[in-house]
Amino acid sequence: MTNFHKILTVWYQQNKRDLPWRVKNDPYFVWVSEIILQQTRVDQGTAYFLRFIDRFPDVESLANAPENDVLKIWQGLGYYSRARNMHIAARQIMNEFNGLFPNTINNIEKLKGIGCYTASAIASIAFGLPYAAIDGNVYRVLSRVFGIETPIDTTMGKREFSDLANELLDRQNPAVFNEALMEFGALQCTPKNPDCNRCPFQNQCIAFAQNKIAKLPFKSKKTKVTNRFFNYLFIRQEDYFYLEKRVGNDIWRNLYQFPLIESTKALNIAELGLNEQFQSIFKGVEIVVDSISPEIIHVLTHQRLHVSFIEIMIPKSDISFPWIKVLPKEIHDYPIPKLIDNFLMEKNMTK
Ligand code: SF4
């Protein structure tokens, strides 16, 4: 389709949203916005972007920040490894690139956590380099307009879409082309109910002509989801409660949570009392189980968490546990998963 980028550019000029990272094509701003938008929609992502930029206005301030501060600003966005990687990459820029954001695709790709898509977005938007950035929006638009049924999660599919996007790319203006294509996917050719009636590609769109919109883009594999059972101990002792730091190669690494007993199935109060870990924690300690919350389901990309909060009072103050004793007003110092934050909010304990 020879006029693809012209049609797209006209649509973009008429529909483009004013977004804060578009004010100046600063590579740091582009980077931060791209990473945030990989896991959230623009309306929610904008607030996170503004908060992040306000706290860490440039690479240097991000590099110099303690990891806890970075995770705290990221709190609620999920995919915390992305925040940790950005923090490491900021230090890489300071140490290996004299504090200057690298301006070639090869060097941008050397930064921790930056893959082909993000590198292409930064290279094209901030430095005007001719690389097509292919995110989920782009896969969707191209698969529909060109009727491509090759699965997008295969090597062959990735190559086919990459070749096509780079062929269509407006090499004189790769930044506008990439932003326009992503915006088109986000606003016009949406996953559900795309606005085909007012679409400038309607006459050429193969998915529209062949009634295949709901089928495209095609994926070969279904995501396998693991069920996990989290029993959180919300232990109250005088005005305090306890937090532990999550370590190891698992979700929410380096975030803080209530002491956790993970089980292979949901436990009722009697079963919890018989649990070995529970017994060893409270051996010889007088406790009062105040309440058990109903099961909360928390869905992550590959995991479905079944979560209960067990509220336990420890009447004696001279007993100590191997965790961090925290006053409610100190919770702001700790990055915590949204799940824990929601629980504390319900208890009015985050103010
Ligand atoms: S006609 Fe519909 S499916 Fe095709 S590109 Fe336009 S919005 Fe997407």
mmCIF file of C-alpha atoms and ligand atoms in Angstrom:
data_model
loop_
_atom_site.group_PDB
_atom_site.id
_atom_site.type_symbol
_atom_site.label_atom_id
_atom_site.label_comp_id
_atom_site.label_asym_id
_atom_site.label_seq_id
_atom_site.Cartn_x
_atom_site.Cartn_y
_atom_site.Cartn_z
ATOM 1 C CA MET A 1 0.000 0.000 0.000
ATOM 2 C CA THR A 2 1.918 3.017 -1.241
ATOM 3 C CA ASN A 3 -0.116 5.721 0.500
ATOM 4 C CA PHE A 4 -0.227 4.045 3.928
ATOM 5 C CA HIS A 5 1.887 6.583 5.784
ATOM 6 C CA LYS A 6 0.158 9.541 4.127
ATOM 7 C CA ILE A 7 -3.298 8.349 5.209
ATOM 8 C CA LEU A 8 -1.940 7.596 8.662
ATOM 9 C CA THR A 9 -0.273 11.004 9.032
ATOM 10 C CA VAL A 10 -3.459 12.875 8.075
ATOM 11 C CA TRP A 11 -5.419 10.830 10.618
ATOM 12 C CA TYR A 12 -2.758 11.570 13.260
ATOM 13 C CA GLN A 13 -2.834 15.312 12.646
ATOM 14 C CA GLN A 14 -6.579 15.257 13.253
ATOM 15 C CA ASN A 15 -6.644 12.908 16.242
ATOM 16 C CA LYS A 16 -3.344 13.245 18.087
ATOM 17 C CA ARG A 17 -3.645 13.642 21.847
ATOM 18 C CA ASP A 18 -1.645 16.222 23.763
ATOM 19 C CA LEU A 19 0.486 14.082 26.047
ATOM 20 C CA PRO A 20 3.136 15.427 28.398
ATOM 21 C CA TRP A 21 5.998 13.348 26.968
ATOM 22 C CA ARG A 22 5.277 14.721 23.506
ATOM 23 C CA VAL A 23 6.110 18.280 24.585
ATOM 24 C CA LYS A 24 9.789 17.727 23.857
ATOM 25 C CA ASN A 25 11.296 14.669 22.288
ATOM 26 C CA ASP A 26 13.771 14.175 25.096
ATOM 27 C CA PRO A 27 15.113 10.578 25.098
ATOM 28 C CA TYR A 28 14.685 10.313 28.869
ATOM 29 C CA PHE A 29 11.025 11.384 28.655
ATOM 30 C CA VAL A 30 10.393 9.028 25.726
ATOM 31 C CA TRP A 31 12.043 6.164 27.612
ATOM 32 C CA VAL A 32 10.077 6.719 30.833
ATOM 33 C CA SER A 33 6.776 7.082 28.987
ATOM 34 C CA GLU A 34 7.356 3.992 26.843
ATOM 35 C CA ILE A 35 8.171 1.797 29.835
ATOM 36 C CA ILE A 36 5.159 3.073 31.790
ATOM 37 C CA LEU A 37 2.822 2.643 28.822
ATOM 38 C CA GLN A 38 3.892 -0.958 28.333
ATOM 39 C CA GLN A 39 1.792 -1.837 31.324
ATOM 40 C CA THR A 40 -0.968 0.708 31.595
ATOM 41 C CA ARG A 41 -3.352 2.810 29.563
ATOM 42 C CA VAL A 42 -2.561 6.422 28.725
ATOM 43 C CA ASP A 43 -5.014 7.969 31.206
ATOM 44 C CA GLN A 44 -3.534 6.124 34.191
ATOM 45 C CA GLY A 45 0.001 6.193 32.787
ATOM 46 C CA THR A 46 0.020 9.989 32.468
ATOM 47 C CA ALA A 47 -0.332 10.462 36.228
ATOM 48 C CA TYR A 48 2.513 8.007 36.844
ATOM 49 C CA PHE A 49 4.666 9.698 34.205
ATOM 50 C CA LEU A 50 4.187 13.148 35.771
ATOM 51 C CA ARG A 51 4.922 11.811 39.243
ATOM 52 C CA PHE A 52 8.023 9.994 38.034
ATOM 53 C CA ILE A 53 9.391 13.001 36.131
ATOM 54 C CA ASP A 54 8.656 15.304 39.045
ATOM 55 C CA ARG A 55 10.648 13.078 41.426
ATOM 56 C CA PHE A 56 13.355 12.072 38.910
ATOM 57 C CA PRO A 57 13.545 14.885 36.333
ATOM 58 C CA ASP A 58 16.575 13.465 34.529
ATOM 59 C CA VAL A 59 18.808 10.422 34.191
ATOM 60 C CA GLU A 60 21.175 11.625 36.895
ATOM 61 C CA SER A 61 18.498 12.032 39.561
ATOM 62 C CA LEU A 62 17.160 8.563 38.765
ATOM 63 C CA ALA A 63 20.647 7.048 38.921
ATOM 64 C CA ASN A 64 21.339 8.663 42.289
ATOM 65 C CA ALA A 65 18.052 7.653 43.931
ATOM 66 C CA PRO A 66 17.798 4.743 46.378
ATOM 67 C CA GLU A 67 16.005 1.748 44.860
ATOM 68 C CA ASN A 68 13.256 1.997 47.491
ATOM 69 C CA ASP A 69 12.328 5.478 46.210
ATOM 70 C CA VAL A 70 12.096 4.256 42.624
ATOM 71 C CA LEU A 71 9.897 1.314 43.603
ATOM 72 C CA LYS A 72 7.719 3.567 45.752
ATOM 73 C CA ILE A 73 6.990 5.912 42.826
ATOM 74 C CA TRP A 74 6.246 2.842 40.704
ATOM 75 C CA GLN A 75 3.914 1.373 43.326
ATOM 76 C CA GLY A 76 0.661 0.162 41.787
ATOM 77 C CA LEU A 77 1.966 -0.063 38.223
ATOM 78 C CA GLY A 78 3.116 -3.667 38.556
ATOM 79 C CA TYR A 79 6.002 -5.258 36.654
ATOM 80 C CA TYR A 80 8.446 -3.900 39.220
ATOM 81 C CA SER A 81 11.398 -5.441 37.380
ATOM 82 C CA ARG A 82 10.893 -2.687 34.802
ATOM 83 C CA ALA A 83 11.452 -0.007 37.449
ATOM 84 C CA ARG A 84 14.501 -1.850 38.795
ATOM 85 C CA ASN A 85 15.893 -2.156 35.258
ATOM 86 C CA MET A 86 15.362 1.553 34.574
ATOM 87 C CA HIS A 87 17.234 2.352 37.729
ATOM 88 C CA ILE A 88 20.153 0.132 36.662
ATOM 89 C CA ALA A 89 20.065 1.559 33.122
ATOM 90 C CA ALA A 90 20.209 5.137 34.480
ATOM 91 C CA ARG A 91 23.395 4.179 36.345
ATOM 92 C CA GLN A 92 24.730 2.590 33.149
ATOM 93 C CA ILE A 93 24.145 5.871 31.286
ATOM 94 C CA MET A 94 26.007 7.797 33.994
ATOM 95 C CA ASN A 95 28.923 5.342 34.112
ATOM 96 C CA GLU A 96 29.284 4.090 30.563
ATOM 97 C CA PHE A 97 27.971 7.016 28.499
ATOM 98 C CA ASN A 98 29.165 10.003 30.563
ATOM 99 C CA GLY A 99 25.611 10.824 31.588
ATOM 100 C CA LEU A 100 24.464 11.325 27.973
ATOM 101 C CA PHE A 101 21.606 9.223 26.683
ATOM 102 C CA PRO A 102 23.074 6.976 23.927
ATOM 103 C CA ASN A 103 21.980 8.041 20.443
ATOM 104 C CA THR A 104 22.511 4.910 18.361
ATOM 105 C CA ILE A 105 20.219 1.893 18.316
ATOM 106 C CA ASN A 106 23.081 -0.451 19.251
ATOM 107 C CA ASN A 107 24.015 1.538 22.323
ATOM 108 C CA ILE A 108 20.400 2.125 23.358
ATOM 109 C CA GLU A 109 19.868 -1.645 23.237
ATOM 110 C CA LYS A 110 22.808 -2.134 25.616
ATOM 111 C CA LEU A 111 20.794 -0.507 28.405
ATOM 112 C CA LYS A 112 19.279 -2.858 30.944
ATOM 113 C CA GLY A 113 15.657 -3.684 30.213
ATOM 114 C CA ILE A 114 15.532 -2.025 26.799
ATOM 115 C CA GLY A 115 14.484 -4.402 24.048
ATOM 116 C CA CYS A 116 13.987 -3.937 20.346
ATOM 117 C CA TYR A 117 10.637 -2.125 20.638
ATOM 118 C CA THR A 118 11.701 0.464 23.241
ATOM 119 C CA ALA A 119 15.065 1.044 21.522
ATOM 120 C CA SER A 120 13.308 1.688 18.204
ATOM 121 C CA ALA A 121 10.805 4.050 19.848
ATOM 122 C CA ILE A 122 13.578 6.083 21.517
ATOM 123 C CA ALA A 123 15.826 6.043 18.435
ATOM 124 C CA SER A 124 13.056 7.242 16.137
ATOM 125 C CA ILE A 125 11.182 9.667 18.402
ATOM 126 C CA ALA A 126 14.141 11.276 20.185
ATOM 127 C CA PHE A 127 16.840 11.006 17.506
ATOM 128 C CA GLY A 128 14.883 10.771 14.231
ATOM 129 C CA LEU A 129 16.470 7.426 13.291
ATOM 130 C CA PRO A 130 14.589 5.237 10.794
ATOM 131 C CA TYR A 131 13.429 2.278 12.893
ATOM 132 C CA ALA A 132 9.842 1.060 13.098
ATOM 133 C CA ALA A 133 8.668 0.544 16.712
ATOM 134 C CA ILE A 134 6.288 -2.390 16.895
ATOM 135 C CA ASP A 135 4.133 -2.668 19.995
ATOM 136 C CA GLY A 136 0.828 -4.471 20.536
ATOM 137 C CA ASN A 137 -1.089 -1.645 18.854
ATOM 138 C CA VAL A 138 1.047 -1.895 15.745
ATOM 139 C CA TYR A 139 0.689 -5.679 15.517
ATOM 140 C CA ARG A 140 -3.069 -5.267 15.723
ATOM 141 C CA VAL A 141 -3.353 -2.539 13.067
ATOM 142 C CA LEU A 142 -1.012 -4.194 10.569
ATOM 143 C CA SER A 143 -2.484 -7.669 11.015
ATOM 144 C CA ARG A 144 -5.968 -6.288 10.334
ATOM 145 C CA VAL A 145 -5.249 -3.857 7.515
ATOM 146 C CA PHE A 146 -3.054 -6.379 5.658
ATOM 147 C CA GLY A 147 -4.962 -9.489 6.794
ATOM 148 C CA ILE A 148 -1.844 -11.198 8.192
ATOM 149 C CA GLU A 149 -2.621 -14.412 10.045
ATOM 150 C CA THR A 150 0.940 -15.362 10.984
ATOM 151 C CA PRO A 151 1.002 -15.620 14.806
ATOM 152 C CA ILE A 152 2.627 -12.558 16.357
ATOM 153 C CA ASP A 153 4.273 -14.620 19.126
ATOM 154 C CA THR A 154 6.455 -16.629 16.748
ATOM 155 C CA THR A 155 9.878 -15.761 15.310
ATOM 156 C CA MET A 156 8.422 -15.908 11.824
ATOM 157 C CA GLY A 157 5.561 -13.604 12.771
ATOM 158 C CA LYS A 158 7.830 -11.095 14.460
ATOM 159 C CA ARG A 159 10.079 -10.973 11.378
ATOM 160 C CA GLU A 160 7.145 -10.614 8.986
ATOM 161 C CA PHE A 161 5.615 -7.709 10.939
ATOM 162 C CA SER A 162 9.000 -6.059 11.411
ATOM 163 C CA ASP A 163 9.768 -6.244 7.681
ATOM 164 C CA LEU A 164 6.360 -4.835 6.802
ATOM 165 C CA ALA A 165 6.515 -2.002 9.354
ATOM 166 C CA ASN A 166 10.001 -1.012 8.198
ATOM 167 C CA GLU A 167 8.853 -1.093 4.581
ATOM 168 C CA LEU A 168 5.891 1.189 5.380
ATOM 169 C CA LEU A 169 7.971 3.499 7.604
ATOM 170 C CA ASP A 170 8.171 7.126 6.581
ATOM 171 C CA ARG A 171 11.965 7.376 6.602
ATOM 172 C CA GLN A 172 11.843 11.170 6.436
ATOM 173 C CA ASN A 173 9.768 11.304 9.579
ATOM 174 C CA PRO A 174 10.006 8.060 11.560
ATOM 175 C CA ALA A 175 8.968 9.718 14.830
ATOM 176 C CA VAL A 176 5.590 10.848 13.494
ATOM 177 C CA PHE A 177 5.043 7.522 11.703
ATOM 178 C CA ASN A 178 5.687 5.448 14.837
ATOM 179 C CA GLU A 179 3.667 7.657 17.148
ATOM 180 C CA ALA A 180 0.832 7.844 14.634
ATOM 181 C CA LEU A 181 0.639 4.075 14.171
ATOM 182 C CA MET A 182 0.607 3.448 17.931
ATOM 183 C CA GLU A 183 -1.987 6.182 18.438
ATOM 184 C CA PHE A 184 -4.123 4.745 15.655
ATOM 185 C CA GLY A 185 -4.110 1.370 17.398
ATOM 186 C CA ALA A 186 -4.899 2.932 20.747
ATOM 187 C CA LEU A 187 -7.768 5.146 19.555
ATOM 188 C CA GLN A 188 -9.199 3.873 16.275
ATOM 189 C CA CYS A 189 -8.330 0.225 15.669
ATOM 190 C CA THR A 190 -8.892 -0.854 19.258
ATOM 191 C CA PRO A 191 -8.877 -4.505 20.404
ATOM 192 C CA LYS A 192 -12.648 -4.544 20.837
ATOM 193 C CA ASN A 193 -15.139 -2.484 18.830
ATOM 194 C CA PRO A 194 -12.722 -0.683 16.483
ATOM 195 C CA ASP A 195 -14.253 2.395 14.894
ATOM 196 C CA CYS A 196 -14.372 0.934 11.365
ATOM 197 C CA ASN A 197 -17.150 3.214 10.156
ATOM 198 C CA ARG A 198 -14.945 6.281 10.455
ATOM 199 C CA CYS A 199 -11.662 4.584 9.559
ATOM 200 C CA PRO A 200 -9.563 5.982 6.708
ATOM 201 C CA PHE A 201 -8.285 2.465 5.904
ATOM 202 C CA GLN A 202 -11.724 0.909 5.656
ATOM 203 C CA ASN A 203 -11.588 0.500 1.850
ATOM 204 C CA GLN A 204 -8.268 -1.323 2.015
ATOM 205 C CA CYS A 205 -8.658 -3.191 5.294
ATOM 206 C CA ILE A 206 -8.651 -6.933 4.660
ATOM 207 C CA ALA A 207 -9.943 -7.846 8.137
ATOM 208 C CA PHE A 208 -12.909 -5.534 7.592
ATOM 209 C CA ALA A 209 -13.653 -6.910 4.131
ATOM 210 C CA GLN A 210 -13.339 -10.532 5.239
ATOM 211 C CA ASN A 211 -14.991 -10.140 8.641
ATOM 212 C CA LYS A 212 -11.858 -11.235 10.524
ATOM 213 C CA ILE A 213 -11.453 -8.300 12.890
ATOM 214 C CA ALA A 214 -12.084 -10.271 16.083
ATOM 215 C CA LYS A 215 -9.611 -12.987 15.018
ATOM 216 C CA LEU A 216 -6.658 -10.678 14.386
ATOM 217 C CA PRO A 217 -3.927 -10.415 15.513
ATOM 218 C CA PHE A 218 -3.442 -14.144 15.818
ATOM 219 C CA LYS A 219 -1.480 -15.726 18.668
ATOM 220 C CA SER A 220 -0.317 -19.330 18.694
ATOM 221 C CA LYS A 221 -0.037 -19.918 22.419
ATOM 222 C CA LYS A 222 -2.353 -19.347 25.314
ATOM 223 C CA THR A 223 -0.724 -17.841 28.390
ATOM 224 C CA LYS A 224 -0.361 -20.505 31.067
ATOM 225 C CA VAL A 225 -1.634 -19.225 34.401
ATOM 226 C CA THR A 226 -0.446 -20.602 37.749
ATOM 227 C CA ASN A 227 -2.670 -20.461 40.838
ATOM 228 C CA ARG A 228 -0.934 -19.462 44.077
ATOM 229 C CA PHE A 229 -2.350 -19.188 47.597
ATOM 230 C CA PHE A 230 -1.107 -16.344 49.789
ATOM 231 C CA ASN A 231 -2.013 -16.138 53.486
ATOM 232 C CA TYR A 232 -0.886 -12.745 54.728
ATOM 233 C CA LEU A 233 -0.405 -12.316 58.462
ATOM 234 C CA PHE A 234 -1.435 -8.818 59.465
ATOM 235 C CA ILE A 235 0.074 -8.943 62.936
ATOM 236 C CA ARG A 236 -0.870 -6.070 65.240
ATOM 237 C CA GLN A 237 1.117 -5.381 68.367
ATOM 238 C CA GLU A 238 0.281 -2.164 70.196
ATOM 239 C CA ASP A 239 0.234 0.464 67.418
ATOM 240 C CA TYR A 240 2.586 -1.456 65.167
ATOM 241 C CA PHE A 241 2.288 -4.076 62.466
ATOM 242 C CA TYR A 242 4.974 -6.099 60.743
ATOM 243 C CA LEU A 243 6.419 -6.027 57.234
ATOM 244 C CA GLU A 244 8.927 -8.292 55.537
ATOM 245 C CA LYS A 245 10.967 -7.642 52.417
ATOM 246 C CA ARG A 246 10.382 -9.939 49.462
ATOM 247 C CA VAL A 247 13.616 -11.414 48.221
ATOM 248 C CA GLY A 248 14.506 -14.080 45.669
ATOM 249 C CA ASN A 249 13.594 -14.446 42.056
ATOM 250 C CA ASP A 250 9.838 -14.024 42.307
ATOM 251 C CA ILE A 251 7.149 -11.403 41.797
ATOM 252 C CA TRP A 252 7.495 -8.098 43.708
ATOM 253 C CA ARG A 253 11.192 -8.563 44.471
ATOM 254 C CA ASN A 254 12.449 -5.948 46.962
ATOM 255 C CA LEU A 255 8.935 -4.763 47.790
ATOM 256 C CA TYR A 256 7.524 -5.080 51.309
ATOM 257 C CA GLN A 257 4.554 -7.133 52.426
ATOM 258 C CA PHE A 258 2.993 -8.609 55.551
ATOM 259 C CA PRO A 259 4.638 -11.855 56.697
ATOM 260 C CA LEU A 260 3.465 -14.473 54.235
ATOM 261 C CA ILE A 261 2.553 -18.125 54.452
ATOM 262 C CA GLU A 262 2.182 -19.529 50.965
ATOM 263 C CA SER A 263 0.166 -22.745 50.757
ATOM 264 C CA THR A 264 -0.751 -25.168 47.991
ATOM 265 C CA LYS A 265 -4.494 -24.587 48.477
ATOM 266 C CA ALA A 266 -6.797 -22.131 50.247
ATOM 267 C CA LEU A 267 -6.684 -22.615 54.027
ATOM 268 C CA ASN A 268 -9.476 -22.100 56.519
ATOM 269 C CA ILE A 269 -8.666 -21.039 60.067
ATOM 270 C CA ALA A 270 -8.398 -24.619 61.394
ATOM 271 C CA GLU A 271 -6.055 -25.626 58.566
ATOM 272 C CA LEU A 272 -3.972 -22.519 59.079
ATOM 273 C CA GLY A 273 -3.575 -23.371 62.757
ATOM 274 C CA LEU A 274 -2.166 -26.773 61.744
ATOM 275 C CA ASN A 275 0.225 -25.274 59.197
ATOM 276 C CA GLU A 276 3.866 -25.948 60.181
ATOM 277 C CA GLN A 277 5.089 -22.459 59.319
ATOM 278 C CA PHE A 278 2.242 -20.868 61.252
ATOM 279 C CA GLN A 279 2.969 -23.060 64.277
ATOM 280 C CA SER A 280 6.683 -22.283 64.233
ATOM 281 C CA ILE A 281 6.060 -18.515 63.978
ATOM 282 C CA PHE A 282 3.693 -18.429 66.939
ATOM 283 C CA LYS A 283 5.187 -21.214 69.066
ATOM 284 C CA GLY A 284 4.681 -20.271 72.714
ATOM 285 C CA VAL A 285 3.077 -16.925 71.786
ATOM 286 C CA GLU A 286 -0.372 -15.950 72.927
ATOM 287 C CA ILE A 287 -2.330 -14.742 69.900
ATOM 288 C CA VAL A 288 -5.857 -13.626 69.126
ATOM 289 C CA VAL A 289 -7.046 -14.179 65.555
ATOM 290 C CA ASP A 290 -9.263 -11.162 64.981
ATOM 291 C CA SER A 291 -10.481 -11.853 61.488
ATOM 292 C CA ILE A 292 -9.839 -13.565 58.189
ATOM 293 C CA SER A 293 -10.714 -11.678 55.066
ATOM 294 C CA PRO A 294 -12.739 -13.306 52.305
ATOM 295 C CA GLU A 295 -10.508 -14.621 49.518
ATOM 296 C CA ILE A 296 -9.313 -11.902 47.181
ATOM 297 C CA ILE A 297 -8.308 -12.835 43.642
ATOM 298 C CA HIS A 298 -5.408 -10.816 42.296
ATOM 299 C CA VAL A 299 -4.586 -11.459 38.656
ATOM 300 C CA LEU A 300 -1.096 -10.991 37.241
ATOM 301 C CA THR A 301 0.054 -11.831 33.720
ATOM 302 C CA HIS A 302 0.993 -15.433 34.450
ATOM 303 C CA GLN A 303 -0.336 -15.895 37.952
ATOM 304 C CA ARG A 304 -3.643 -15.893 39.712
ATOM 305 C CA LEU A 305 -3.179 -15.126 43.394
ATOM 306 C CA HIS A 306 -5.765 -16.300 45.934
ATOM 307 C CA VAL A 307 -5.145 -14.030 48.873
ATOM 308 C CA SER A 308 -6.388 -13.980 52.473
ATOM 309 C CA PHE A 309 -5.470 -11.509 55.169
ATOM 310 C CA ILE A 310 -5.409 -12.928 58.678
ATOM 311 C CA GLU A 311 -5.552 -10.234 61.316
ATOM 312 C CA ILE A 312 -3.781 -11.301 64.496
ATOM 313 C CA MET A 313 -3.397 -9.401 67.756
ATOM 314 C CA ILE A 314 -0.423 -10.024 69.998
ATOM 315 C CA PRO A 315 -1.464 -8.842 73.449
ATOM 316 C CA LYS A 316 2.065 -8.803 74.882
ATOM 317 C CA SER A 317 4.505 -6.112 73.845
ATOM 318 C CA ASP A 318 7.702 -7.858 74.955
ATOM 319 C CA ILE A 319 7.591 -10.467 72.174
ATOM 320 C CA SER A 320 9.462 -9.688 68.991
ATOM 321 C CA PHE A 321 9.460 -11.212 65.530
ATOM 322 C CA PRO A 322 12.199 -11.222 62.881
ATOM 323 C CA TRP A 323 10.439 -8.657 60.675
ATOM 324 C CA ILE A 324 10.284 -4.869 60.436
ATOM 325 C CA LYS A 325 8.040 -3.202 63.008
ATOM 326 C CA VAL A 326 6.152 -0.398 61.308
ATOM 327 C CA LEU A 327 3.809 2.340 62.463
ATOM 328 C CA PRO A 328 0.969 3.151 60.026
ATOM 329 C CA LYS A 329 2.396 6.619 59.378
ATOM 330 C CA GLU A 330 5.710 5.047 58.306
ATOM 331 C CA ILE A 331 4.165 2.975 55.507
ATOM 332 C CA HIS A 332 5.014 5.736 53.013
ATOM 333 C CA ASP A 333 8.682 4.787 53.363
ATOM 334 C CA TYR A 334 8.076 1.317 51.965
ATOM 335 C CA PRO A 335 7.207 0.264 48.416
ATOM 336 C CA ILE A 336 4.369 -2.234 48.757
ATOM 337 C CA PRO A 337 2.279 -4.250 46.267
ATOM 338 C CA LYS A 338 -1.069 -2.703 45.364
ATOM 339 C CA LEU A 339 -2.799 -5.566 47.095
ATOM 340 C CA ILE A 340 -1.267 -4.616 50.445
ATOM 341 C CA ASP A 341 -1.883 -0.941 49.784
ATOM 342 C CA ASN A 342 -5.576 -1.634 49.098
ATOM 343 C CA PHE A 343 -5.880 -3.615 52.318
ATOM 344 C CA LEU A 344 -4.290 -0.815 54.372
ATOM 345 C CA MET A 345 -6.460 1.760 52.629
ATOM 346 C CA GLU A 346 -9.564 -0.151 53.609
ATOM 347 C CA LYS A 347 -8.330 -0.029 57.167
ATOM 348 C CA ASN A 348 -7.655 3.695 56.864
ATOM 349 C CA MET A 349 -4.020 3.067 57.608
ATOM 350 C CA THR A 350 -2.256 4.792 54.740
ATOM 351 C CA LYS A 351 -2.800 8.369 55.798
HETATM 352 S S1 SF4 B 1 -11.372 -0.802 9.196
HETATM 353 FE FE1 SF4 B 1 -11.589 -1.351 11.323
HETATM 354 S S2 SF4 B 1 -10.265 -3.121 11.590
HETATM 355 FE FE2 SF4 B 1 -9.671 -2.129 9.698
HETATM 356 S S3 SF4 B 1 -8.006 -0.753 10.267
HETATM 357 FE FE3 SF4 B 1 -9.895 0.405 10.324
HETATM 358 S S4 SF4 B 1 -10.560 0.297 12.442
HETATM 359 FE FE4 SF4 B 1 -9.045 -1.325 12.140
#
